CSV table of C-alpha atoms and ligand atoms in Angstrom, one decimal:
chain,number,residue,atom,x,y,z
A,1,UNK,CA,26.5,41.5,-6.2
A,2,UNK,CA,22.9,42.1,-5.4
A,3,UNK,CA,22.2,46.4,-5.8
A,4,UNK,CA,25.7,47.0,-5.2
A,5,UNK,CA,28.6,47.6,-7.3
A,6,UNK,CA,31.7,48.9,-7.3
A,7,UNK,CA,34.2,50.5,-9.5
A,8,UNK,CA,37.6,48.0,-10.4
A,9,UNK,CA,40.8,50.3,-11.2
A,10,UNK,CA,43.4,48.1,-12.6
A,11,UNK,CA,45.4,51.0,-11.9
A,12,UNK,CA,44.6,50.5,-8.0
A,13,UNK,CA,47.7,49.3,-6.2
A,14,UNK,CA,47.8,46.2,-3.6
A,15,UNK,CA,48.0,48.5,-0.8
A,16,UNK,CA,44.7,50.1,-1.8
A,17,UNK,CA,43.1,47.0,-2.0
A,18,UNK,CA,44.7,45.4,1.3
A,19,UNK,CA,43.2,48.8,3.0
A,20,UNK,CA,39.7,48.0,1.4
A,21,UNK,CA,40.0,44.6,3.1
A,22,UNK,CA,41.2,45.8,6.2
A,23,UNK,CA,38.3,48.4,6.5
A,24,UNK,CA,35.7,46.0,5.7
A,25,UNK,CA,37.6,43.8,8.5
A,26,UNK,CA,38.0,46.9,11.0
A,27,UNK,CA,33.9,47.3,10.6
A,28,UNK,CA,32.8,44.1,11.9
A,29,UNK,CA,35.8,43.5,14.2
A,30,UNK,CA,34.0,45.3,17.2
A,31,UNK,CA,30.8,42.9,16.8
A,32,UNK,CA,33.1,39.7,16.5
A,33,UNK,CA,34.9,41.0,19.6
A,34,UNK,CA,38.6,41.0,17.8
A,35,UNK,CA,39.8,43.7,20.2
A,36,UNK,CA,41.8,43.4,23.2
A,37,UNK,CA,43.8,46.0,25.5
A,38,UNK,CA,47.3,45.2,26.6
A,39,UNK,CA,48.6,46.9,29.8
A,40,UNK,CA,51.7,48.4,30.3
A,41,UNK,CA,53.0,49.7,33.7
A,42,UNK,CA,53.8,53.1,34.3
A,43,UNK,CA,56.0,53.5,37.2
A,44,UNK,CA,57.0,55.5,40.3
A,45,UNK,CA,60.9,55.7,39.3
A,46,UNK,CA,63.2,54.0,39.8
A,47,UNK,CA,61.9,50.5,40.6
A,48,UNK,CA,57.8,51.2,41.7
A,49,UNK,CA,55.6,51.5,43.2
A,50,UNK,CA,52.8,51.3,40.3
A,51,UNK,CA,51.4,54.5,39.4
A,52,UNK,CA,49.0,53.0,36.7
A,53,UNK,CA,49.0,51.0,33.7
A,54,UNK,CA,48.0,52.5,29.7
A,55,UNK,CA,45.8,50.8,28.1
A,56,UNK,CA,46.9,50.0,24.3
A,57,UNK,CA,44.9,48.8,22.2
A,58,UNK,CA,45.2,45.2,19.9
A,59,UNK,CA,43.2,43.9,16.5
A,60,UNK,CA,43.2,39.8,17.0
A,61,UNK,CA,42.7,39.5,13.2
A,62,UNK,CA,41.4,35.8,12.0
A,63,UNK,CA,44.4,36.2,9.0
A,64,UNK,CA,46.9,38.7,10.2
A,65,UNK,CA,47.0,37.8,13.9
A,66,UNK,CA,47.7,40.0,16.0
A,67,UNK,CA,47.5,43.8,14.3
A,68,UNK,CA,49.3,46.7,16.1
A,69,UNK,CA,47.5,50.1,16.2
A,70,UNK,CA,49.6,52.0,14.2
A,71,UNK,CA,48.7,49.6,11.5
A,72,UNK,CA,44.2,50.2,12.0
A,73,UNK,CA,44.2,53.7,14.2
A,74,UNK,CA,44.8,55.6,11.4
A,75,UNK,CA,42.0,53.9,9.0
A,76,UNK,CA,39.8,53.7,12.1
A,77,UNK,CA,40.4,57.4,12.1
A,78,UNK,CA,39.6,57.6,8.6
A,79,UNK,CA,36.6,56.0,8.1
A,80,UNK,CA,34.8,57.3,11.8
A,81,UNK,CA,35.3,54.0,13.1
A,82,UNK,CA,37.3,55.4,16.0
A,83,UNK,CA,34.3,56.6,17.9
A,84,UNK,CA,32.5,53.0,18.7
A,85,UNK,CA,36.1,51.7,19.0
A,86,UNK,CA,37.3,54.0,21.4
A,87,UNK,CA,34.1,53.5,23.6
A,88,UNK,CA,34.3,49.9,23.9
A,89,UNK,CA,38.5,50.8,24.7
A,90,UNK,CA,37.2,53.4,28.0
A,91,UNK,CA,34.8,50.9,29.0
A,92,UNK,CA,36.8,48.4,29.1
A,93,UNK,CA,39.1,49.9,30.5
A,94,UNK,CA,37.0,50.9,33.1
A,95,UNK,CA,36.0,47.2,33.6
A,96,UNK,CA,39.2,45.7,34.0
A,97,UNK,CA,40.3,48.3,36.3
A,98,UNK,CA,37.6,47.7,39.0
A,99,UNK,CA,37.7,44.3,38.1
A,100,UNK,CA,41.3,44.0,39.4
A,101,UNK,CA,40.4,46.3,42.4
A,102,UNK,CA,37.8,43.7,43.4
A,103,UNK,CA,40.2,40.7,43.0
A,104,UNK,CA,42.4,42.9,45.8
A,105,UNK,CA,45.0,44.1,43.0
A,106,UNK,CA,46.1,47.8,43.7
A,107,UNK,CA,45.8,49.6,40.4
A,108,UNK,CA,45.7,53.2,41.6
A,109,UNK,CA,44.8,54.6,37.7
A,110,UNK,CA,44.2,53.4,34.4
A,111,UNK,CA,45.0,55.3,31.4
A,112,UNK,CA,43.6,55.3,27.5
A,113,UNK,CA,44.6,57.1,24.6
A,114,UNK,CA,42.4,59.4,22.6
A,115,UNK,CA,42.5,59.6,19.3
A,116,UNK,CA,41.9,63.6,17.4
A,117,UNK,CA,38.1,62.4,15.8
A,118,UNK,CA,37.4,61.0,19.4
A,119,UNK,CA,38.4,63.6,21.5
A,120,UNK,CA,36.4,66.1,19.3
A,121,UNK,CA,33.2,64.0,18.6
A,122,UNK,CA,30.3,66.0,20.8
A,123,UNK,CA,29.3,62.9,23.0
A,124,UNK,CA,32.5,62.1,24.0
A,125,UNK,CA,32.0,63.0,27.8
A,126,UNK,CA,28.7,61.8,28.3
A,127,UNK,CA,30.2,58.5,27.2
A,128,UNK,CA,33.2,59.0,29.9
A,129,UNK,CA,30.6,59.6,32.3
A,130,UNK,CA,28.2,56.6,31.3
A,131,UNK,CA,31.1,54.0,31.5
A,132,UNK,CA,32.4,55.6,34.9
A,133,UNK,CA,29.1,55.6,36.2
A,134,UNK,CA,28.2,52.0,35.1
A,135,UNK,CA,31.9,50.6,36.2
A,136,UNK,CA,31.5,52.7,39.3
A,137,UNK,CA,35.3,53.9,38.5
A,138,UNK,CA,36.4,57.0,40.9
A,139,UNK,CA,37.0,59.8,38.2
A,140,UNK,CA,40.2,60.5,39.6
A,141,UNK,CA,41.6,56.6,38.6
A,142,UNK,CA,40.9,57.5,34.9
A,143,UNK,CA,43.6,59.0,33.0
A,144,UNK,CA,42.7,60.5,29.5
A,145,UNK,CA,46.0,60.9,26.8
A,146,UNK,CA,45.5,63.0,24.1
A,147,UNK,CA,48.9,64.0,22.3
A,148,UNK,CA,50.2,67.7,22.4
A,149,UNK,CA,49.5,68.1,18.5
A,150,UNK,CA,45.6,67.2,19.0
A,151,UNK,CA,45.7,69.6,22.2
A,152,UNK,CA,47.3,72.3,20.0
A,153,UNK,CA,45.3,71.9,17.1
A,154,UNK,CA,42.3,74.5,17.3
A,155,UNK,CA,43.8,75.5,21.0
A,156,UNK,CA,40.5,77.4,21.6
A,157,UNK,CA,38.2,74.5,20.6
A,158,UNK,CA,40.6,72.0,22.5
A,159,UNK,CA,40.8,73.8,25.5
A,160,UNK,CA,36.9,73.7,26.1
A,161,UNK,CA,36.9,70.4,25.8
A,162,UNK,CA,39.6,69.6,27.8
A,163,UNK,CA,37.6,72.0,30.8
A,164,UNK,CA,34.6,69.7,30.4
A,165,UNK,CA,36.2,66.6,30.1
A,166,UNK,CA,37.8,67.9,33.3
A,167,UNK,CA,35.0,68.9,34.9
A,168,UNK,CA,34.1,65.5,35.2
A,169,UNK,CA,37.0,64.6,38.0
A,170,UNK,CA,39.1,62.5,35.3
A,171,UNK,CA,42.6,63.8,34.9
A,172,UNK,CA,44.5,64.4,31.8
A,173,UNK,CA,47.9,63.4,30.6
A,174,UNK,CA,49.6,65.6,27.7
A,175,UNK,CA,51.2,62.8,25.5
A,176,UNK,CA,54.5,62.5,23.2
A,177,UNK,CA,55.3,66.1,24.6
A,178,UNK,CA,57.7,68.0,23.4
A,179,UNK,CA,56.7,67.6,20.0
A,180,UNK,CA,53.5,69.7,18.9
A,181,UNK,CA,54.8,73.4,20.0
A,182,UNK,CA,52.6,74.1,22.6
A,183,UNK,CA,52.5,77.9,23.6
A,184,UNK,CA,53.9,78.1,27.8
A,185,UNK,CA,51.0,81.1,27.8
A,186,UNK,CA,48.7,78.1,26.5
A,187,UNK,CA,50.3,75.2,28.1
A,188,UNK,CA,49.3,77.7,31.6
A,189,UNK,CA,45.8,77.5,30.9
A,190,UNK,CA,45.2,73.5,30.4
A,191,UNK,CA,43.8,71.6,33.1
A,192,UNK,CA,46.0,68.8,32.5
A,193,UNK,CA,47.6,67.2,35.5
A,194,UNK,CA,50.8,64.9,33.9
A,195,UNK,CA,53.1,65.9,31.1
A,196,UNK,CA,54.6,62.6,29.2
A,197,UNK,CA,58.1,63.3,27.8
A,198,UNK,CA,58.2,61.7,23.8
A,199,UNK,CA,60.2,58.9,23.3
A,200,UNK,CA,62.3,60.7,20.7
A,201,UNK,CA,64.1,62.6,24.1
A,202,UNK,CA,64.7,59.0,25.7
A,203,UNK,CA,65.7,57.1,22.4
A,204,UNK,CA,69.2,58.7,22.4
A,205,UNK,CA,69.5,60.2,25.7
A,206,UNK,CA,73.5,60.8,27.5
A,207,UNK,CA,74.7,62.6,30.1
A,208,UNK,CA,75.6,65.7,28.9
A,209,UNK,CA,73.8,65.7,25.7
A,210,UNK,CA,71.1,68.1,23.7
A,211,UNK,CA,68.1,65.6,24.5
A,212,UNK,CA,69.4,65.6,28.4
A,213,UNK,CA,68.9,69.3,28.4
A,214,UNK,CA,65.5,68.9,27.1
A,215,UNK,CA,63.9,66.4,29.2
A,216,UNK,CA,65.3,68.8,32.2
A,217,UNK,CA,63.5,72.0,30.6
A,218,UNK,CA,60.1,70.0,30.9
A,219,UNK,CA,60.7,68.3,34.0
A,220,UNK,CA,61.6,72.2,35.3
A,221,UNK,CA,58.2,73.2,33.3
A,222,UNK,CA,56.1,70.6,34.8
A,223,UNK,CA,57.3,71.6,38.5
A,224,UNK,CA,56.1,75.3,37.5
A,225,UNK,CA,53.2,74.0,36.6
A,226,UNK,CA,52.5,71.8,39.0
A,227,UNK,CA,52.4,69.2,36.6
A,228,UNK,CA,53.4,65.6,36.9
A,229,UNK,CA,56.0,64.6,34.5
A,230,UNK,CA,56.9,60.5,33.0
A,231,UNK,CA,59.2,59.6,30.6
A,232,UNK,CA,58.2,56.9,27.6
A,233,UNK,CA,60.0,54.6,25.5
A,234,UNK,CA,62.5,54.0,28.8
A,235,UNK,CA,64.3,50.8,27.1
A,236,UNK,CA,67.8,50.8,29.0
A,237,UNK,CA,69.0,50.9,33.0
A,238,UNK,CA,71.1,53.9,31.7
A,239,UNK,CA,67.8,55.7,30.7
A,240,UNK,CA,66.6,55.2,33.3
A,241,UNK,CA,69.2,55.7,35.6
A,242,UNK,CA,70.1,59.5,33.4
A,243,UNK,CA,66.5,60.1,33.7
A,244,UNK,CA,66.2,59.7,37.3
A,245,UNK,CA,69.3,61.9,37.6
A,246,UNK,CA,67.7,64.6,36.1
A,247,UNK,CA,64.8,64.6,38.4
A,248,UNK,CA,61.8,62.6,36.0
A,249,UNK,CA,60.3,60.6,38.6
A,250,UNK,CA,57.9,58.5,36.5
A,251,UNK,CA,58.9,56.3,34.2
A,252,UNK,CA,57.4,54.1,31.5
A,253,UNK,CA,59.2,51.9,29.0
A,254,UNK,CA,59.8,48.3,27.9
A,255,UNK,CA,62.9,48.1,30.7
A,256,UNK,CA,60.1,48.3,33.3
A,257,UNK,CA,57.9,46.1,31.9
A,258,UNK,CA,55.9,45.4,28.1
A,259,UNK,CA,52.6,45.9,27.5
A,260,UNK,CA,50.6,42.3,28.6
A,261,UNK,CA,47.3,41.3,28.6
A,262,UNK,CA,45.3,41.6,31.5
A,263,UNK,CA,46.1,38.3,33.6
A,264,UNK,CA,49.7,38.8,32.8
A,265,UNK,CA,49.5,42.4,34.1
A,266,UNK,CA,48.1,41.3,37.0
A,267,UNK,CA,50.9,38.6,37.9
A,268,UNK,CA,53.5,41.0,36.8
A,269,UNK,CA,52.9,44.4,38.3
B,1,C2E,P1,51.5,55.9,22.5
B,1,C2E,O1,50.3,56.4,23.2
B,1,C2E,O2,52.6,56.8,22.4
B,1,C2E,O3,51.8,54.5,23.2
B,1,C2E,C1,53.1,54.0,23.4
B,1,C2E,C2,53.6,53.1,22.4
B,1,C2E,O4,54.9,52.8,22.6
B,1,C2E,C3,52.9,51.7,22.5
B,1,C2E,O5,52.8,51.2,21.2
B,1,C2E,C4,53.8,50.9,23.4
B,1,C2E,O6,53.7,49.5,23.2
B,1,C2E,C5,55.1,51.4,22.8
B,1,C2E,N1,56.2,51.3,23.8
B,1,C2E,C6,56.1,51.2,25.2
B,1,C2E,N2,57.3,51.1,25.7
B,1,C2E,C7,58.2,51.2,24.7
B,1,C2E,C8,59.6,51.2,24.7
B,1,C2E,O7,60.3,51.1,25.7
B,1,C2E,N3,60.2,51.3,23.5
B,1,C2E,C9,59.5,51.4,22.3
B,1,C2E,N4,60.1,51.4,21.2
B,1,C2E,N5,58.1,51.4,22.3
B,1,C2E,C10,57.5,51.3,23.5
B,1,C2E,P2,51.5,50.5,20.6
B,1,C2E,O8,50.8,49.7,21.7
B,1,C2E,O9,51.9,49.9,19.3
B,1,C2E,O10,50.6,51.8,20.3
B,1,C2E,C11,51.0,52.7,19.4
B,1,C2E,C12,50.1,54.0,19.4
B,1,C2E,O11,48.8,53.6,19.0
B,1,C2E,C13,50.0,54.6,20.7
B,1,C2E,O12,51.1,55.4,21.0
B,1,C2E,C14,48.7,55.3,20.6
B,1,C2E,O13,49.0,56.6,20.0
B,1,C2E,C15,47.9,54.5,19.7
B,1,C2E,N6,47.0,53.7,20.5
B,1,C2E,C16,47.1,52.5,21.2
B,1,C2E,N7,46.0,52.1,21.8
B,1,C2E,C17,45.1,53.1,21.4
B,1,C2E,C18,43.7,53.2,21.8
B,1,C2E,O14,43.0,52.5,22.5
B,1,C2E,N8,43.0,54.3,21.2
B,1,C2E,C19,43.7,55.2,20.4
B,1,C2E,N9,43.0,56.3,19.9
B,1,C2E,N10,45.0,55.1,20.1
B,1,C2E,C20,45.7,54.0,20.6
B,2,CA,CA1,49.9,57.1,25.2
B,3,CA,CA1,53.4,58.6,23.5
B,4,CA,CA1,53.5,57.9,20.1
């Protein structure tokens, strides 16, 4: 049509075409406002009070309904997208958390995920500051989680940005530990302030067992480090219960509550 053109490969499988689509879907979906963020609790073991909430993100897709970030993350990664998604994710995040402080809800932090292109795009902490600044969000309520691999990955590189994005008074959260190999020497030196024990340790957690031993080595690692430490993926009253027992004293998981939209969240927690 018009100047364009493109190339047709009758060789070129459905799931190549369904990711054309879905990238040519992902680029307007910001303009057309198709995003939301769900909130899910994360809580002072065993049964509150609220510590935060993490904001996840959601793709309200005209066809598809509702698309789960596993499913557009990775293409938004792809294709650079990420960077003017995860803006509008931090600001709104930032919105909705004042916005339930005003309406007299205590939310004492709110925390987003960062993706490995948006944690190393240049502006990324002027655009932490603009969104605090406009939100008027105390730096300390904001919770940044980046996952060990993308903390590991180019240590040196990562670790300067992790100083200047911690220079700014937000604090950061180390995500799906226990799974990117991260150096204790190295591990010393991040200004991160809250380890978050990978679901993989919870999934199959009992008394006694390998995974047990595990979550007690980082829960022992994050006292000597002065590092708070939550477990994810908490689904049972046993996991939670085992985890308690071994000292984790935050807890996140579908057993303490989903991730809701906003109103919900606000009823609920
Ligand atoms: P994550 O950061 O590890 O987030 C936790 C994921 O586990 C969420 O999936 C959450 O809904 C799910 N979950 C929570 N409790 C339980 C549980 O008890 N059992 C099980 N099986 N799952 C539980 P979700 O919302 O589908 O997000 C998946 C991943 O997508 C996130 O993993 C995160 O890496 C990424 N993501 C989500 N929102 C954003 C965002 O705004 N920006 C970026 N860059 N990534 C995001
Ligand atoms: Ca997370
Ligand atoms: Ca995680
Ligand atoms: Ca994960």
């Amino acid at each position: 049509g018009r100047n364009a053109y493109c190339f047709f490969e009758p060789s070129m499988n459905q799931g190549a075409h369904q990711q054309l689509a879905m990238i040519q879907d992902l680029r307007r979906a910001l303009s057309l406002a198709q995003f939301s963020l769900h909130y899910q609790p994360k809580m002072i073991a065993p049964s509150g009070p609220l510590e935060g909430v993490e904001a996840l993100l959601r793709w309200h897709h005209p066809e598809h309904g509702t698309v789960m970030p596993d499913r557009f993350i990775p293409l938004a990664e792809k294709t650079g997208l990420i960077i003017e998604i995860g803006r509008w994710v931090i600001n709104e995040a930032c919105r909705q958390l004042m916005a339930w402080r005003e309406a007299g809800h205590t939310v004492p932090s709110i925390s987003v995920n960062l993706s490995p292109a948006q944690f190393r795009s240049p502006g990324l902490p002027a655009k932490i500051e603009d969104a605090l600044t406009r939100y008027g969000v105390p730096p300390s309520s904001l919770v940044l989680e980046i996952t060990e691999s993308t903390a590991m990955q180019d240590s040196d590189t990562s670790l300067a940005i992790l100083q200047r994005l911690a220079s700014l008074g937000v604090r950061i959260s180390i995500d799906d530990f226990g799974t990117g190999y991260s150096s204790l020497l190295y591990l010393k030196r991040l200004p991160a302030s809250e380890l978050k024990i990978d679901r993989a340790f919870v999934r199959d957690l009992v008394p006694g067992g390998e995974d047990a031993a595990i979550v007690s080595a980082i829960i022992a690692l994050g006292r000597t480090l002065n590092l708070s430490v939550i477990a994810e993926g908490v689904e049972t009253e046993s996991q939670q219960r085992l985890l308690t027992e071994l000292g984790c004293t935050s807890l996140q998981g579908y057993h303490l509550g989903r991730p809701v939209a906003a109103d919900d969240a606000a009823a609920r927690f």
